[in-house]
mmCIF file of N, CA and C and ligand atoms in Angstrom:
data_model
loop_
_atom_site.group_PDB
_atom_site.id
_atom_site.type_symbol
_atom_site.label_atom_id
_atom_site.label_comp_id
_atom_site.label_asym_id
_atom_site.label_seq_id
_atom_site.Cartn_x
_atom_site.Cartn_y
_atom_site.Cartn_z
ATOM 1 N N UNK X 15 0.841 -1.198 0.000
ATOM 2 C CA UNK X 15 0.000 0.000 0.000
ATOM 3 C C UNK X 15 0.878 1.250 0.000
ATOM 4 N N UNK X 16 0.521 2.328 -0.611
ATOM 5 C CA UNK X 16 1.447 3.636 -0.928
ATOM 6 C C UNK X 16 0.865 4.234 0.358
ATOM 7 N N UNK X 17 1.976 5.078 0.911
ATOM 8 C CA UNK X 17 1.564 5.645 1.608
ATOM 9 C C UNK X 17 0.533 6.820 1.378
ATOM 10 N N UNK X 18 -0.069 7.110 -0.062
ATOM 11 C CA UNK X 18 -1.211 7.943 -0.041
ATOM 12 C C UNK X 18 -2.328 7.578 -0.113
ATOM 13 N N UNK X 19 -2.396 6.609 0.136
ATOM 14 C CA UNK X 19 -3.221 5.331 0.102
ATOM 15 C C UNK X 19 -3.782 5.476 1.490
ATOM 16 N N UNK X 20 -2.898 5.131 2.673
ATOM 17 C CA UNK X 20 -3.238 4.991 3.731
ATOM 18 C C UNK X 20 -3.956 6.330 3.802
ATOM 19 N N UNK X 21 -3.285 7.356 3.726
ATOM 20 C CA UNK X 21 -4.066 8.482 4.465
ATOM 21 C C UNK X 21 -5.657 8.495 3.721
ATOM 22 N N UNK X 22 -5.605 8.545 2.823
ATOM 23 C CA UNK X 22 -6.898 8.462 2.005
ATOM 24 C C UNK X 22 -7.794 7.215 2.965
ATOM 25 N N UNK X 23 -7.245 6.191 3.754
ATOM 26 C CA UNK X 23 -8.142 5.425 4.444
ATOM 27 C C UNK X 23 -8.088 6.318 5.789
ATOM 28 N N UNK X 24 -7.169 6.762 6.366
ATOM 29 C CA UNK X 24 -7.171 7.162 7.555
ATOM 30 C C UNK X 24 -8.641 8.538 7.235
ATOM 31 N N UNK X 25 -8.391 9.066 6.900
ATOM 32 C CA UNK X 25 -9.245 10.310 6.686
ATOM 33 C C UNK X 25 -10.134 10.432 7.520
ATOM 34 N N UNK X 26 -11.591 9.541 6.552
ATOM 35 C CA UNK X 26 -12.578 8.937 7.062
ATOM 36 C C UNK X 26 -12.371 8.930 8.422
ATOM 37 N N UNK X 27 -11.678 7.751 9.231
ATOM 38 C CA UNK X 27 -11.655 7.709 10.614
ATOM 39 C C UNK X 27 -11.517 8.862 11.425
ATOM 40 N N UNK X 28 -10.612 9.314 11.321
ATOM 41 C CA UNK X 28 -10.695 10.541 11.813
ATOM 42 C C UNK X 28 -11.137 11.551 11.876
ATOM 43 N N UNK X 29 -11.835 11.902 11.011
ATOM 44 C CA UNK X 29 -13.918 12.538 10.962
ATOM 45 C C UNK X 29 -14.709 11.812 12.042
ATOM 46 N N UNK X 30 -14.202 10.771 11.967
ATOM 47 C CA UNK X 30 -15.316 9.615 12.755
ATOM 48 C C UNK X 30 -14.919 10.258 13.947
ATOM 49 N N UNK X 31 -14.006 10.389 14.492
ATOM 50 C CA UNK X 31 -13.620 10.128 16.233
ATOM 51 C C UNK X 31 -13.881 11.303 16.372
ATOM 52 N N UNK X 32 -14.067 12.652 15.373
ATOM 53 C CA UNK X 32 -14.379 13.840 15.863
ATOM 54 C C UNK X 32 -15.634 14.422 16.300
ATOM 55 N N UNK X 33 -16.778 12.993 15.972
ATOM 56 C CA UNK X 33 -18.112 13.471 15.863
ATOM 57 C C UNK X 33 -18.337 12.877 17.058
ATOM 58 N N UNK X 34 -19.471 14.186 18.027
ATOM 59 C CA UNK X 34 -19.598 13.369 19.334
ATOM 60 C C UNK X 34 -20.433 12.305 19.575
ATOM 61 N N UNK X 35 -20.180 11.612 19.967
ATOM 62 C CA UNK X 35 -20.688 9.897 20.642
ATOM 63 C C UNK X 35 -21.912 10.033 21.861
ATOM 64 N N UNK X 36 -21.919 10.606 22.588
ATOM 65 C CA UNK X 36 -23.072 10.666 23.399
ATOM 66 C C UNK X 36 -23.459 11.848 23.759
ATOM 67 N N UNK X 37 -24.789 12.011 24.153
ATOM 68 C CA UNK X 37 -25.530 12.717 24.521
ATOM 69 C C UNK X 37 -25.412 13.902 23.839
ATOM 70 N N UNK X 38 -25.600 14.576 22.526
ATOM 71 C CA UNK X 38 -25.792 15.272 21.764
ATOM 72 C C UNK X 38 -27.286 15.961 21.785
ATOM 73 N N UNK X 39 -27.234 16.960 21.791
ATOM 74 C CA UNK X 39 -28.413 17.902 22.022
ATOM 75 C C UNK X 39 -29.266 17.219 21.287
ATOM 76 N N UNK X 40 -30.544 17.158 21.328
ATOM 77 C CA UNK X 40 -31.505 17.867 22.707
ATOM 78 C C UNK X 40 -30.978 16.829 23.733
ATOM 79 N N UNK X 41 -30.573 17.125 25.093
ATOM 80 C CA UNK X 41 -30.271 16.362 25.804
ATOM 81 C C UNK X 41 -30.721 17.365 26.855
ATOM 82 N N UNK X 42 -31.166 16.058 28.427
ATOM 83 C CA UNK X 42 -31.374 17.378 29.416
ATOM 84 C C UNK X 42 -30.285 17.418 30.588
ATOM 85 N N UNK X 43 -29.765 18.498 30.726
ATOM 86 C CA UNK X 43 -28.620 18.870 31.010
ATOM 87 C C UNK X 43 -29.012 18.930 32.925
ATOM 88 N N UNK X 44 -28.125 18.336 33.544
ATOM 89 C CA UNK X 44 -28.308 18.473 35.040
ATOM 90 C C UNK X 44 -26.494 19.537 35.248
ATOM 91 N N UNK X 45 -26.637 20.361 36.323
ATOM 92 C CA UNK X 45 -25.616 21.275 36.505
ATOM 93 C C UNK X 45 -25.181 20.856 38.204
ATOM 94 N N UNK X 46 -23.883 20.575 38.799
ATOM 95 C CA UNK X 46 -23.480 20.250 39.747
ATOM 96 C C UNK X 46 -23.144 21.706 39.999
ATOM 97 N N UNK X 47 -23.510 21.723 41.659
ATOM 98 C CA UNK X 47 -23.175 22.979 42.401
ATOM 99 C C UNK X 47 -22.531 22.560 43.645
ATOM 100 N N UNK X 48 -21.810 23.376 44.643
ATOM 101 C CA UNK X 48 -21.293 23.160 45.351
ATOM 102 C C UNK X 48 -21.942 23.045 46.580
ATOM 103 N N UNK X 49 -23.561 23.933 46.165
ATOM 104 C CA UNK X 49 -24.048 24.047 47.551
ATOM 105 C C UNK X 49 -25.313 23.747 47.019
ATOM 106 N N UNK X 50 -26.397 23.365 48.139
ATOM 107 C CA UNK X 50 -27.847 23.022 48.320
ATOM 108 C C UNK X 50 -28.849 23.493 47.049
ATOM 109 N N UNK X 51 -28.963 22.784 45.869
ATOM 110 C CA UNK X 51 -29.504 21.830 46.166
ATOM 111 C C UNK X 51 -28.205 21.085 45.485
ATOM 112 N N UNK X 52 -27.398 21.129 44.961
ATOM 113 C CA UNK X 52 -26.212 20.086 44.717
ATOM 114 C C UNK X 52 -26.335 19.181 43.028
ATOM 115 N N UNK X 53 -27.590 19.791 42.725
ATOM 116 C CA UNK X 53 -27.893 19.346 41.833
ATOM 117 C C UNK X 53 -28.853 19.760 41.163
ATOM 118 N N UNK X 54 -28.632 20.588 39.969
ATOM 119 C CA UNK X 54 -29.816 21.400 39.626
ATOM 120 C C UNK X 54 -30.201 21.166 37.784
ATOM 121 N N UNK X 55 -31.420 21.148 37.612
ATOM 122 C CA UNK X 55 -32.429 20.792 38.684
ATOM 123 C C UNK X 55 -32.196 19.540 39.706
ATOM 124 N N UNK X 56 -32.580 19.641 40.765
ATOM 125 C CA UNK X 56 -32.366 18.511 41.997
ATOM 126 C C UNK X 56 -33.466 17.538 41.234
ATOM 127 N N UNK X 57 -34.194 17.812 40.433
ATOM 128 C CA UNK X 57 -35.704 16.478 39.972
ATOM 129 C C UNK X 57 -35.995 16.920 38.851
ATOM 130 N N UNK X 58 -36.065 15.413 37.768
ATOM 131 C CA UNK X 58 -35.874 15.611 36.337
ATOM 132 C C UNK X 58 -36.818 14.893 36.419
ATOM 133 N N UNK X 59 -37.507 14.940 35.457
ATOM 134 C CA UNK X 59 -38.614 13.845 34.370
ATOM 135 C C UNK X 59 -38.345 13.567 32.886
ATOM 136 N N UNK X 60 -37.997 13.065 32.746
ATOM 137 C CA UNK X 60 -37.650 12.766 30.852
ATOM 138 C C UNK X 60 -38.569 11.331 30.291
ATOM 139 N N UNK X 61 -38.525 11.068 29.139
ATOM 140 C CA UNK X 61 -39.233 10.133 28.915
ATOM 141 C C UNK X 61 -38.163 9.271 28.134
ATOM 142 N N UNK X 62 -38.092 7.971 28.357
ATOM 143 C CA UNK X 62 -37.105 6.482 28.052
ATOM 144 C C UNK X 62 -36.728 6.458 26.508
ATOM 145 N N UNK X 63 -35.399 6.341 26.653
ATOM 146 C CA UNK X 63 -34.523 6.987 25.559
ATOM 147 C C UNK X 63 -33.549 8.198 25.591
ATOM 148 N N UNK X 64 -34.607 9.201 26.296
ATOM 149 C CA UNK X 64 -33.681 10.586 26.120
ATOM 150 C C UNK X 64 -32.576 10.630 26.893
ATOM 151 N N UNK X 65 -31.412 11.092 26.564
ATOM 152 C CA UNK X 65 -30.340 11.592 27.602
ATOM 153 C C UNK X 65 -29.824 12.035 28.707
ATOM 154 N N UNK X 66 -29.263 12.638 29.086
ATOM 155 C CA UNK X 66 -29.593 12.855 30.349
ATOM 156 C C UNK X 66 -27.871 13.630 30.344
ATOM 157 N N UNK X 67 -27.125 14.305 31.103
ATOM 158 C CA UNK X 67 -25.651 15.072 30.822
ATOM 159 C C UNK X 67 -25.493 15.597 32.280
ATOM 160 N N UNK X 68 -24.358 15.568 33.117
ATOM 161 C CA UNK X 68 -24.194 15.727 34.655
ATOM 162 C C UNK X 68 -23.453 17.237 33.509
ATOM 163 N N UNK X 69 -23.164 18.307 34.172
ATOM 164 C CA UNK X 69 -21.557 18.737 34.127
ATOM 165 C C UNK X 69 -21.394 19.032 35.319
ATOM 166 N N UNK X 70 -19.901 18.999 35.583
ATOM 167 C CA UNK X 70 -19.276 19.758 36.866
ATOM 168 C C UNK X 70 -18.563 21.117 37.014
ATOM 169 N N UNK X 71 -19.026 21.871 37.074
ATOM 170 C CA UNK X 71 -18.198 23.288 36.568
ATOM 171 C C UNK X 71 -17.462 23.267 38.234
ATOM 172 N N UNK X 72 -17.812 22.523 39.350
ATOM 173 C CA UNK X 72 -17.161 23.103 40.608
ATOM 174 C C UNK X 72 -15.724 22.843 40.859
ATOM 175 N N UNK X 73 -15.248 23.297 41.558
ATOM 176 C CA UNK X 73 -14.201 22.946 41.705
ATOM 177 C C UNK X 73 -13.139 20.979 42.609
ATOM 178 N N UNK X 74 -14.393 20.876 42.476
ATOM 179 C CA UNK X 74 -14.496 19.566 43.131
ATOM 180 C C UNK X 74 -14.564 18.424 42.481
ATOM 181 N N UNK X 75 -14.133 16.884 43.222
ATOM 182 C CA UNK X 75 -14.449 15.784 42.190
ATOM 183 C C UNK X 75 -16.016 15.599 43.123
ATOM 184 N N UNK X 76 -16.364 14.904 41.921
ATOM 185 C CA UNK X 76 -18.120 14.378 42.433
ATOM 186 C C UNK X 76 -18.488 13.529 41.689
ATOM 187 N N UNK X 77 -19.366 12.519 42.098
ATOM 188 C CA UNK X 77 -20.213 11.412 40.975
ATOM 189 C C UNK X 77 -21.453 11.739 41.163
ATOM 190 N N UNK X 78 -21.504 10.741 39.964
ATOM 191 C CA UNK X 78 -22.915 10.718 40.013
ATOM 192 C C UNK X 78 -23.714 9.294 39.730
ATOM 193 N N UNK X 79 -24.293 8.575 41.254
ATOM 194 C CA UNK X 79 -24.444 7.320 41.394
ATOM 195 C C UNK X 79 -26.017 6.583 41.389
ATOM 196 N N UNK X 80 -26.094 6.026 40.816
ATOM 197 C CA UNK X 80 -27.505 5.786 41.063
ATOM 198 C C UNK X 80 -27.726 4.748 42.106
ATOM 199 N N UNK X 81 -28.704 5.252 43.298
ATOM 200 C CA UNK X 81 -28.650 4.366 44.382
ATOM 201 C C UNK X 81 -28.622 3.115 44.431
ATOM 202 N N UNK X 82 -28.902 2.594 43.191
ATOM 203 C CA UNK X 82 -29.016 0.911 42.889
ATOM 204 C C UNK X 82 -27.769 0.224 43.198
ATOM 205 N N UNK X 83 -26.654 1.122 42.743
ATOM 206 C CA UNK X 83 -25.163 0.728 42.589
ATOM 207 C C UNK X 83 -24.511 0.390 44.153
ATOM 208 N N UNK X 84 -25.119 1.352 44.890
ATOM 209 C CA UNK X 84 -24.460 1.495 46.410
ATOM 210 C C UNK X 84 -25.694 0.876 47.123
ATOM 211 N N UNK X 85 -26.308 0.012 46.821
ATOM 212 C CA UNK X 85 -27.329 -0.431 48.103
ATOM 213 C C UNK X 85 -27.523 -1.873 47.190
ATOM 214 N N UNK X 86 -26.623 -2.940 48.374
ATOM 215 C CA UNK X 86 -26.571 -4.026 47.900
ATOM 216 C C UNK X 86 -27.878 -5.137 47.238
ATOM 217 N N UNK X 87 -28.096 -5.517 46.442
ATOM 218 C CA UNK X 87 -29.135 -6.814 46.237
ATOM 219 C C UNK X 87 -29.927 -5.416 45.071
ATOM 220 N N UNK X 88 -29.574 -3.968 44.785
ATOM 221 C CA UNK X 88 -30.581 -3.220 43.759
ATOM 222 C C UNK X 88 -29.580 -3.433 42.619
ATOM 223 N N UNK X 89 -30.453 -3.512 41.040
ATOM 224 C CA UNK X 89 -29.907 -2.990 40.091
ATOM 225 C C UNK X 89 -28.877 -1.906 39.938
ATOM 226 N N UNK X 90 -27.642 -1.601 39.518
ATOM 227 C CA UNK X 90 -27.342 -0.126 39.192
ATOM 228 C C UNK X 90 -27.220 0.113 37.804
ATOM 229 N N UNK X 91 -28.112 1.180 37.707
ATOM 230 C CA UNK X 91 -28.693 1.962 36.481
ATOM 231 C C UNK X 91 -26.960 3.028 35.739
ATOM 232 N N UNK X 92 -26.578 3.140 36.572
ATOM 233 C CA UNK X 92 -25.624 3.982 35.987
ATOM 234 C C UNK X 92 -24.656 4.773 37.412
ATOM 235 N N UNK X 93 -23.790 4.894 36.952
ATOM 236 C CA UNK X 93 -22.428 5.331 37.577
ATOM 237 C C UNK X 93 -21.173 6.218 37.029
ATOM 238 N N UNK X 94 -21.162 7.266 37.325
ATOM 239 C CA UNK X 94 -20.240 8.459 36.169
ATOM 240 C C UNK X 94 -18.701 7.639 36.885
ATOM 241 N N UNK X 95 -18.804 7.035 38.134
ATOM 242 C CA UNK X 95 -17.115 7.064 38.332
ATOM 243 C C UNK X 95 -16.920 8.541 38.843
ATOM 244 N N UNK X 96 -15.389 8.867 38.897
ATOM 245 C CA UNK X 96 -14.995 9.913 39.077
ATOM 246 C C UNK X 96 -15.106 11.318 38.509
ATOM 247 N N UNK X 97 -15.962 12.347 38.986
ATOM 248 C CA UNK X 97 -16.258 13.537 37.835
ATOM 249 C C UNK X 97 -15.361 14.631 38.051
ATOM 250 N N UNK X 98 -14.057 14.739 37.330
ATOM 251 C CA UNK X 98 -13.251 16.155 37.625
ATOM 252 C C UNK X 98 -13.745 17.564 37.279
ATOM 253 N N UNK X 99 -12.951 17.949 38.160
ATOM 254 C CA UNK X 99 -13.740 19.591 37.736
ATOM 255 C C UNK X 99 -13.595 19.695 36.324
ATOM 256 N N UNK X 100 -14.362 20.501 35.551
ATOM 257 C CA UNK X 100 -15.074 20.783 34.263
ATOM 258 C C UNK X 100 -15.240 19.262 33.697
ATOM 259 N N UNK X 101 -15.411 17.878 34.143
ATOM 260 C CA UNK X 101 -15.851 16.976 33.792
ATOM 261 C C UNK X 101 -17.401 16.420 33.197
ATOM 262 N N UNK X 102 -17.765 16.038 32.637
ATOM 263 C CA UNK X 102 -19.185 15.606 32.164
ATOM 264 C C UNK X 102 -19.625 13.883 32.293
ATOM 265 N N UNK X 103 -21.186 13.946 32.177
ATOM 266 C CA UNK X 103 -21.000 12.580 32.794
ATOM 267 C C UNK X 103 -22.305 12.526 31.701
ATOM 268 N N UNK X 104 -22.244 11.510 30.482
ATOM 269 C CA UNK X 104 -23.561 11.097 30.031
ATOM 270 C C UNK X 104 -24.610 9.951 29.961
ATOM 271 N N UNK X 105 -25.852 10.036 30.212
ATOM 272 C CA UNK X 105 -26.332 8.361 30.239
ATOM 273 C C UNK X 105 -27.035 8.555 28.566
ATOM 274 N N UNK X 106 -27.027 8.071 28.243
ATOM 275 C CA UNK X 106 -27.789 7.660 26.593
ATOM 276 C C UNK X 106 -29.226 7.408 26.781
ATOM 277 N N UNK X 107 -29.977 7.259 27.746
ATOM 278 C CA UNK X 107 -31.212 6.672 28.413
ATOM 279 C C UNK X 107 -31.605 5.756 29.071
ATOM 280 N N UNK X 108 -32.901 5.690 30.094
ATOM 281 C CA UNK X 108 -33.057 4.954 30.726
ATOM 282 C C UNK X 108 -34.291 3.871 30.132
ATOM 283 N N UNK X 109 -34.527 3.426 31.091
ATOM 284 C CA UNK X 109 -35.922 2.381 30.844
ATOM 285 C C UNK X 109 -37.483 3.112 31.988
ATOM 286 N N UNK X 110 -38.316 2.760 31.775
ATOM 287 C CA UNK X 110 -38.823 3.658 32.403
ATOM 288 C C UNK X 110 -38.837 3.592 34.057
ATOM 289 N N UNK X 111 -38.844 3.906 34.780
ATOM 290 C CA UNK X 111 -39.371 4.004 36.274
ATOM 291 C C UNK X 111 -38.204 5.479 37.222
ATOM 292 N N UNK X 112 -38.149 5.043 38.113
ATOM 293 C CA UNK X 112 -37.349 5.921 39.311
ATOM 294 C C UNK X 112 -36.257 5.967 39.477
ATOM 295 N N UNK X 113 -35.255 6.870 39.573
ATOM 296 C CA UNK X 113 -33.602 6.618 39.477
ATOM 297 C C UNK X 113 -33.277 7.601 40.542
ATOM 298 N N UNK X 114 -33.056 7.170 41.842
ATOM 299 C CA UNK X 114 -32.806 8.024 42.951
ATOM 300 C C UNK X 114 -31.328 8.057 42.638
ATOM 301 N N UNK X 115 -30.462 9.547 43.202
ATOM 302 C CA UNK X 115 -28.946 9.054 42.448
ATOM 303 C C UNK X 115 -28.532 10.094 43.416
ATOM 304 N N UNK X 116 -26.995 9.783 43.667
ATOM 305 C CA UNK X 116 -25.932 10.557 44.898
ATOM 306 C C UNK X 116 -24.497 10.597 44.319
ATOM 307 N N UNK X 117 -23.726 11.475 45.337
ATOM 308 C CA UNK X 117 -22.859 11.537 44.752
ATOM 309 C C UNK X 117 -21.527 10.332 45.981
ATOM 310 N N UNK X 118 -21.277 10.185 45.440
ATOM 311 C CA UNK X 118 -20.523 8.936 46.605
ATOM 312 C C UNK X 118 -19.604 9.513 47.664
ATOM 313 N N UNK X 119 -18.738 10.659 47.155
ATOM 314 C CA UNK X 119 -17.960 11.554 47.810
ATOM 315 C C UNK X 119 -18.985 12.007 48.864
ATOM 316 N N UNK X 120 -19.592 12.618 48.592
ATOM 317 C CA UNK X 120 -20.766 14.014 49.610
ATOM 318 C C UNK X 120 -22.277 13.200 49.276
ATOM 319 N N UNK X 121 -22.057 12.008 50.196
ATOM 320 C CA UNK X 121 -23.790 11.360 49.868
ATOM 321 C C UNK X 121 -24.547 12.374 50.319
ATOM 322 N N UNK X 122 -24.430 13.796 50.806
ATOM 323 C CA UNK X 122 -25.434 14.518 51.098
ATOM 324 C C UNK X 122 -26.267 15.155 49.689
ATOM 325 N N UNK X 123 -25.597 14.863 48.749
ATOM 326 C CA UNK X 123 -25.785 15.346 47.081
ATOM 327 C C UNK X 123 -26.759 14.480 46.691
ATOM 328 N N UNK X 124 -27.816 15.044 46.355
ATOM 329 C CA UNK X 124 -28.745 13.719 46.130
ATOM 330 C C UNK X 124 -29.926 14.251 44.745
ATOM 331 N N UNK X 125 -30.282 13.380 43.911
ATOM 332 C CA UNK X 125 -31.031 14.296 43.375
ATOM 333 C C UNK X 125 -32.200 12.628 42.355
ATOM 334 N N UNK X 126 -32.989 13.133 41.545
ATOM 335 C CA UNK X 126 -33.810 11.882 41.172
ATOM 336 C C UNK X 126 -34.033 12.183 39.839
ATOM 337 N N UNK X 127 -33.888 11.358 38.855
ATOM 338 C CA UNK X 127 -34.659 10.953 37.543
ATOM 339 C C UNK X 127 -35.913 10.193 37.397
ATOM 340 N N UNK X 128 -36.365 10.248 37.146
ATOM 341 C CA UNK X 128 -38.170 9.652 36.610
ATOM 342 C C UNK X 128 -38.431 10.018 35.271
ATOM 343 N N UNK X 129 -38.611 8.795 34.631
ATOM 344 C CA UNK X 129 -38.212 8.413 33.183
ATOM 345 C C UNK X 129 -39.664 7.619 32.865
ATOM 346 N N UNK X 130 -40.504 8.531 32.465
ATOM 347 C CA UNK X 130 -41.896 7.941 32.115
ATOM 348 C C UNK X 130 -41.589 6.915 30.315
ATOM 349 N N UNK X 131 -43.045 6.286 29.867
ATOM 350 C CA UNK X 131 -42.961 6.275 28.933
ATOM 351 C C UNK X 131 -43.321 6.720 27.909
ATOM 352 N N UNK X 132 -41.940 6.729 27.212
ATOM 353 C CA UNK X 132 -42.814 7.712 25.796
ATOM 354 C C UNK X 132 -43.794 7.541 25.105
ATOM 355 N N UNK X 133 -44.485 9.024 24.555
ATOM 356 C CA UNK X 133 -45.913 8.922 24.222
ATOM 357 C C UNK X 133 -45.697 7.674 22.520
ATOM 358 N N UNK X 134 -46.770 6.750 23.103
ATOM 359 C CA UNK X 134 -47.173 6.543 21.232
ATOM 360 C C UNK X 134 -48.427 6.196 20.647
ATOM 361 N N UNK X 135 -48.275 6.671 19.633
ATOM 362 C CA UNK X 135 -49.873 6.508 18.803
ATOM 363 C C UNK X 135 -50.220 4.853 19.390
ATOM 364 N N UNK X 136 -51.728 4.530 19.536
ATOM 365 C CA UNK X 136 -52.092 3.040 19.518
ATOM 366 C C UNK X 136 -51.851 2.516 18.093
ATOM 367 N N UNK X 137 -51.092 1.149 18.785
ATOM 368 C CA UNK X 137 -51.136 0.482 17.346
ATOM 369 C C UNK X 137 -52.169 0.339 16.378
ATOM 370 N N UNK X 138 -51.985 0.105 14.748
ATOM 371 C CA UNK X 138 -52.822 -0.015 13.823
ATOM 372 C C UNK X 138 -53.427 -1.375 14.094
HETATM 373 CU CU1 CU E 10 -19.869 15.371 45.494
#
């Protein structure tokens, strides 16, 4: 293979890795604060599928845990891991029901998702 060859394959890819991968607008955006309510909005409603985006603008690390993960014998729905300052945390969507969620550092950080189902026409 010539080496103008390769680049002519590389190209492509590298368009690819530039286009973002999750949670791309419309997405609903949750904002980490340092103080009360810790999570704003502290209570979301979205409907199953839609996104969902932590950011951290504070100066702090923080997660963002869904109680399932930290309370033995529950499902966990999702877990950011470690969130550095100006870090982001995305879920792609849920399934429908209740997602109570904390931050593991400062369990006083607490906030909830409720993920109805989306509207659809009755079948034909
Ligand atoms: Cu925290």
């Amino acid at each position: 293979m010539t080496p103008r060859f390769l680049i002519a394959l590389l190209l492509p890819v590298g368009l690819l890795s530039a286009w973002p991968t999750a949670a791309t607008p419309p997405y609903t955006a949750i904002t980490i604060e340092s103080t009360s309510p810790y999570f704003v909005p502290k209570s979301v409603t979205i409907s199953t599928g839609s996104p969902i985006k932590w950011e951290n603008p504070t100066g702090s690390e923080h997660t963002v845990t869904h109680i399932g993960c930290v309370e033995e014998g529950d499902l966990c729905a999702f877990d950011s891991g470690l969130m550095l300052p100006n870090g982001t945390f995305a879920v792609p969507g849920l399934a429908p029901g209740r997602y109570p969620y904390l931050c593991r550092i400062h369990p006083i950080m607490r906030g909830v998702i409720t993920v109805t189902e989306t509207f659809a026409p009755s079948q034909l």
